Amino acid sequence: GKWAKELKSPYTYLIPDSAFAKLINATAIQMIQCLINGLLITVPGAIVMGMQPLTALLCVIGCAVLASNKLYAMAVAEIAVGGTLGRVGKQLFQLFIQCFVIMIAVLGGVLGAMAGGVVMAYCMMDVFLILFTLVFMVIAALNFYKMETA
């Protein structure tokens, strides 16, 4: 995808910044696209269903973070599996990682719903998704640094 194209571009490595900042710059367009997609998916449904604005906002954040998580899970799968399992094996490993993250987020949502209702459920899901996405970003940035210095 676009992420692989960015890694092949020599201009990405010429950015005079840290590996993490380069990673953010290389994926900024996809992150914005994830946010716009989250808005386009959530806002019409929120209007039709009469959702509270806070709940709709948390839903948009969840959509955007989940899509960003997919991007960085791809990078983690590339690091963990590389070419050893082939393209299909890498995709299956990425799917496994994402299923695990979603399962933990749903568990957080259930606990949040039991503790404080729908808003707390969305907050807990978003927190878990954000934490996993940050972990995946750090792993991808470390790999970016390794590729840069190799």
PDB file of C-alpha atoms in Angstrom:
ATOM      1  CA  GLY A   1       0.000   0.000   0.000  1.00  0.00           C
ATOM      2  CA  LYS A   2       0.920   3.637   0.436  1.00  0.00           C
ATOM      3  CA  TRP A   3       3.001   2.803   3.504  1.00  0.00           C
ATOM      4  CA  ALA A   4       5.244   0.467   1.479  1.00  0.00           C
ATOM      5  CA  LYS A   5       5.634   3.136  -1.215  1.00  0.00           C
ATOM      6  CA  GLU A   6       6.722   5.670   1.387  1.00  0.00           C
ATOM      7  CA  LEU A   7       9.340   3.263   2.728  1.00  0.00           C
ATOM      8  CA  LYS A   8      10.747   2.752  -0.775  1.00  0.00           C
ATOM      9  CA  SER A   9      11.009   6.483  -1.401  1.00  0.00           C
ATOM     10  CA  PRO A  10      14.523   7.812  -0.706  1.00  0.00           C
ATOM     11  CA  TYR A  11      13.038  11.219   0.118  1.00  0.00           C
ATOM     12  CA  THR A  12      11.441   9.837   3.273  1.00  0.00           C
ATOM     13  CA  TYR A  13      14.882   9.128   4.705  1.00  0.00           C
ATOM     14  CA  LEU A  14      16.200  12.579   3.826  1.00  0.00           C
ATOM     15  CA  ILE A  15      13.822  14.336   6.212  1.00  0.00           C
ATOM     16  CA  PRO A  16      16.089  15.812   8.909  1.00  0.00           C
ATOM     17  CA  ASP A  17      14.159  14.600  11.919  1.00  0.00           C
ATOM     18  CA  SER A  18      13.816  11.683  14.325  1.00  0.00           C
ATOM     19  CA  ALA A  19      12.568   8.294  13.128  1.00  0.00           C
ATOM     20  CA  PHE A  20       9.274   8.814  14.978  1.00  0.00           C
ATOM     21  CA  ALA A  21       8.712  12.223  13.357  1.00  0.00           C
ATOM     22  CA  LYS A  22       9.508  10.740   9.939  1.00  0.00           C
ATOM     23  CA  LEU A  23       6.984   7.984  10.601  1.00  0.00           C
ATOM     24  CA  ILE A  24       4.335  10.569  11.479  1.00  0.00           C
ATOM     25  CA  ASN A  25       5.177  12.578   8.345  1.00  0.00           C
ATOM     26  CA  ALA A  26       5.107   9.476   6.135  1.00  0.00           C
ATOM     27  CA  THR A  27       1.688   8.426   7.441  1.00  0.00           C
ATOM     28  CA  ALA A  28       0.080  11.853   7.967  1.00  0.00           C
ATOM     29  CA  ILE A  29      -2.068  11.667   4.834  1.00  0.00           C
ATOM     30  CA  GLN A  30      -3.403   8.232   5.796  1.00  0.00           C
ATOM     31  CA  MET A  31      -4.157   9.478   9.327  1.00  0.00           C
ATOM     32  CA  ILE A  32      -6.152  12.414   7.951  1.00  0.00           C
ATOM     33  CA  GLN A  33      -7.936  10.032   5.598  1.00  0.00           C
ATOM     34  CA  CYS A  34      -8.806   7.786   8.588  1.00  0.00           C
ATOM     35  CA  LEU A  35     -10.305  10.770  10.414  1.00  0.00           C
ATOM     36  CA  ILE A  36     -12.330  11.865   7.398  1.00  0.00           C
ATOM     37  CA  ASN A  37     -13.592   8.311   6.861  1.00  0.00           C
ATOM     38  CA  GLY A  38     -14.591   8.148  10.538  1.00  0.00           C
ATOM     39  CA  LEU A  39     -16.534  11.394  10.148  1.00  0.00           C
ATOM     40  CA  LEU A  40     -18.232  10.235   6.955  1.00  0.00           C
ATOM     41  CA  ILE A  41     -19.257   6.948   8.558  1.00  0.00           C
ATOM     42  CA  THR A  42     -20.353   8.294  11.935  1.00  0.00           C
ATOM     43  CA  VAL A  43     -21.973  11.691  11.396  1.00  0.00           C
ATOM     44  CA  PRO A  44     -24.872  10.570   9.161  1.00  0.00           C
ATOM     45  CA  GLY A  45     -25.648   7.657  11.477  1.00  0.00           C
ATOM     46  CA  ALA A  46     -25.375   9.883  14.532  1.00  0.00           C
ATOM     47  CA  ILE A  47     -27.843  12.360  13.038  1.00  0.00           C
ATOM     48  CA  VAL A  48     -30.325   9.672  12.011  1.00  0.00           C
ATOM     49  CA  MET A  49     -30.120   7.864  15.366  1.00  0.00           C
ATOM     50  CA  GLY A  50     -30.055  11.038  17.452  1.00  0.00           C
ATOM     51  CA  MET A  51     -26.742  10.264  19.165  1.00  0.00           C
ATOM     52  CA  GLN A  52     -25.357  12.647  21.731  1.00  0.00           C
ATOM     53  CA  PRO A  53     -22.509  14.767  20.311  1.00  0.00           C
ATOM     54  CA  LEU A  54     -20.004  13.368  22.827  1.00  0.00           C
ATOM     55  CA  THR A  55     -20.894   9.796  21.899  1.00  0.00           C
ATOM     56  CA  ALA A  56     -20.597  10.621  18.194  1.00  0.00           C
ATOM     57  CA  LEU A  57     -17.214  12.269  18.777  1.00  0.00           C
ATOM     58  CA  LEU A  58     -15.946   9.226  20.670  1.00  0.00           C
ATOM     59  CA  CYS A  59     -17.215   7.017  17.846  1.00  0.00           C
ATOM     60  CA  VAL A  60     -15.342   9.114  15.254  1.00  0.00           C
ATOM     61  CA  ILE A  61     -12.176   8.875  17.351  1.00  0.00           C
ATOM     62  CA  GLY A  62     -12.636   5.113  17.619  1.00  0.00           C
ATOM     63  CA  CYS A  63     -13.063   4.748  13.840  1.00  0.00           C
ATOM     64  CA  ALA A  64     -10.020   6.890  13.102  1.00  0.00           C
ATOM     65  CA  VAL A  65      -7.800   5.162  15.659  1.00  0.00           C
ATOM     66  CA  LEU A  66      -8.908   1.704  14.532  1.00  0.00           C
ATOM     67  CA  ALA A  67      -8.017   2.532  10.920  1.00  0.00           C
ATOM     68  CA  SER A  68      -4.666   3.978  12.042  1.00  0.00           C
ATOM     69  CA  ASN A  69      -4.115   0.839  14.077  1.00  0.00           C
ATOM     70  CA  LYS A  70      -4.527  -1.193  10.887  1.00  0.00           C
ATOM     71  CA  LEU A  71      -1.795   0.855   9.219  1.00  0.00           C
ATOM     72  CA  TYR A  72       0.689   0.327  12.022  1.00  0.00           C
ATOM     73  CA  ALA A  73      -0.305  -3.320  12.524  1.00  0.00           C
ATOM     74  CA  MET A  74       0.805  -3.811   8.935  1.00  0.00           C
ATOM     75  CA  ALA A  75       4.200  -2.388   9.862  1.00  0.00           C
ATOM     76  CA  VAL A  76       4.407  -4.643  12.935  1.00  0.00           C
ATOM     77  CA  ALA A  77       3.511  -7.677  10.805  1.00  0.00           C
ATOM     78  CA  GLU A  78       6.241  -6.701   8.360  1.00  0.00           C
ATOM     79  CA  ILE A  79       8.742  -6.513  11.210  1.00  0.00           C
ATOM     80  CA  ALA A  80       7.656  -9.724  12.946  1.00  0.00           C
ATOM     81  CA  VAL A  81       7.108 -11.957   9.936  1.00  0.00           C
ATOM     82  CA  GLY A  82       8.943 -10.220   7.099  1.00  0.00           C
ATOM     83  CA  GLY A  83       9.115 -12.424   4.055  1.00  0.00           C
ATOM     84  CA  THR A  84       9.263 -15.746   5.896  1.00  0.00           C
ATOM     85  CA  LEU A  85       5.566 -16.569   5.624  1.00  0.00           C
ATOM     86  CA  GLY A  86       4.917 -14.824   2.325  1.00  0.00           C
ATOM     87  CA  ARG A  87       2.306 -12.184   1.583  1.00  0.00           C
ATOM     88  CA  VAL A  88      -0.654 -14.259   2.771  1.00  0.00           C
ATOM     89  CA  GLY A  89       1.118 -15.270   5.991  1.00  0.00           C
ATOM     90  CA  LYS A  90       1.950 -11.643   6.709  1.00  0.00           C
ATOM     91  CA  GLN A  91      -1.666 -10.619   6.114  1.00  0.00           C
ATOM     92  CA  LEU A  92      -2.914 -13.397   8.406  1.00  0.00           C
ATOM     93  CA  PHE A  93      -0.501 -12.313  11.117  1.00  0.00           C
ATOM     94  CA  GLN A  94      -1.689  -8.708  10.720  1.00  0.00           C
ATOM     95  CA  LEU A  95      -5.283  -9.922  10.982  1.00  0.00           C
ATOM     96  CA  PHE A  96      -4.418 -11.839  14.149  1.00  0.00           C
ATOM     97  CA  ILE A  97      -2.817  -8.738  15.699  1.00  0.00           C
ATOM     98  CA  GLN A  98      -5.818  -6.589  14.821  1.00  0.00           C
ATOM     99  CA  CYS A  99      -8.300  -9.181  16.129  1.00  0.00           C
ATOM    100  CA  PHE A 100      -6.410  -9.267  19.420  1.00  0.00           C
ATOM    101  CA  VAL A 101      -6.488  -5.459  19.687  1.00  0.00           C
ATOM    102  CA  ILE A 102     -10.207  -5.316  18.864  1.00  0.00           C
ATOM    103  CA  MET A 103     -10.929  -8.077  21.388  1.00  0.00           C
ATOM    104  CA  ILE A 104      -9.136  -6.141  24.146  1.00  0.00           C
ATOM    105  CA  ALA A 105     -10.917  -2.904  23.141  1.00  0.00           C
ATOM    106  CA  VAL A 106     -14.309  -4.631  23.214  1.00  0.00           C
ATOM    107  CA  LEU A 107     -13.489  -6.071  26.626  1.00  0.00           C
ATOM    108  CA  GLY A 108     -12.638  -2.540  27.790  1.00  0.00           C
ATOM    109  CA  GLY A 109     -15.921  -1.330  26.301  1.00  0.00           C
ATOM    110  CA  VAL A 110     -17.888  -3.990  28.162  1.00  0.00           C
ATOM    111  CA  LEU A 111     -16.171  -3.084  31.418  1.00  0.00           C
ATOM    112  CA  GLY A 112     -16.782   0.608  30.718  1.00  0.00           C
ATOM    113  CA  ALA A 113     -20.457  -0.041  29.993  1.00  0.00           C
ATOM    114  CA  MET A 114     -20.840  -1.938  33.259  1.00  0.00           C
ATOM    115  CA  ALA A 115     -19.066   0.843  35.148  1.00  0.00           C
ATOM    116  CA  GLY A 116     -20.674   3.925  33.663  1.00  0.00           C
ATOM    117  CA  GLY A 117     -22.757   3.473  30.536  1.00  0.00           C
ATOM    118  CA  VAL A 118     -22.304   4.092  26.837  1.00  0.00           C
ATOM    119  CA  VAL A 119     -19.979   7.079  27.089  1.00  0.00           C
ATOM    120  CA  MET A 120     -17.667   5.239  29.464  1.00  0.00           C
ATOM    121  CA  ALA A 121     -17.720   2.226  27.111  1.00  0.00           C
ATOM    122  CA  TYR A 122     -16.630   4.370  24.153  1.00  0.00           C
ATOM    123  CA  CYS A 123     -13.966   6.044  26.297  1.00  0.00           C
ATOM    124  CA  MET A 124     -12.531   2.712  27.403  1.00  0.00           C
ATOM    125  CA  MET A 125     -12.524   1.323  23.861  1.00  0.00           C
ATOM    126  CA  ASP A 126     -10.821   4.451  22.554  1.00  0.00           C
ATOM    127  CA  VAL A 127      -8.216   4.385  25.331  1.00  0.00           C
ATOM    128  CA  PHE A 128      -7.288   0.766  24.592  1.00  0.00           C
ATOM    129  CA  LEU A 129      -7.193   1.385  20.838  1.00  0.00           C
ATOM    130  CA  ILE A 130      -5.020   4.473  21.309  1.00  0.00           C
ATOM    131  CA  LEU A 131      -2.618   2.617  23.612  1.00  0.00           C
ATOM    132  CA  PHE A 132      -2.185  -0.269  21.180  1.00  0.00           C
ATOM    133  CA  THR A 133      -1.790   2.120  18.262  1.00  0.00           C
ATOM    134  CA  LEU A 134       0.928   4.030  20.132  1.00  0.00           C
ATOM    135  CA  VAL A 135       2.740   0.763  20.892  1.00  0.00           C
ATOM    136  CA  PHE A 136       2.536  -0.214  17.223  1.00  0.00           C
ATOM    137  CA  MET A 137       3.777   3.247  16.230  1.00  0.00           C
ATOM    138  CA  VAL A 138       6.812   2.927  18.505  1.00  0.00           C
ATOM    139  CA  ILE A 139       7.600  -0.516  17.076  1.00  0.00           C
ATOM    140  CA  ALA A 140       7.262   0.837  13.532  1.00  0.00           C
ATOM    141  CA  ALA A 141       9.454   3.849  14.392  1.00  0.00           C
ATOM    142  CA  LEU A 142      12.148   1.561  15.814  1.00  0.00           C
ATOM    143  CA  ASN A 143      12.073  -0.444  12.596  1.00  0.00           C
ATOM    144  CA  PHE A 144      12.180   2.783  10.601  1.00  0.00           C
ATOM    145  CA  TYR A 145      15.297   3.786  12.565  1.00  0.00           C
ATOM    146  CA  LYS A 146      16.854   0.346  11.995  1.00  0.00           C
ATOM    147  CA  MET A 147      16.203   0.581   8.245  1.00  0.00           C
ATOM    148  CA  GLU A 148      17.652   4.068   8.191  1.00  0.00           C
ATOM    149  CA  THR A 149      20.881   3.162   9.938  1.00  0.00           C
ATOM    150  CA  ALA A 150      21.411  -0.183   8.175  1.00  0.00           C
TER     151      ALA A 150
END
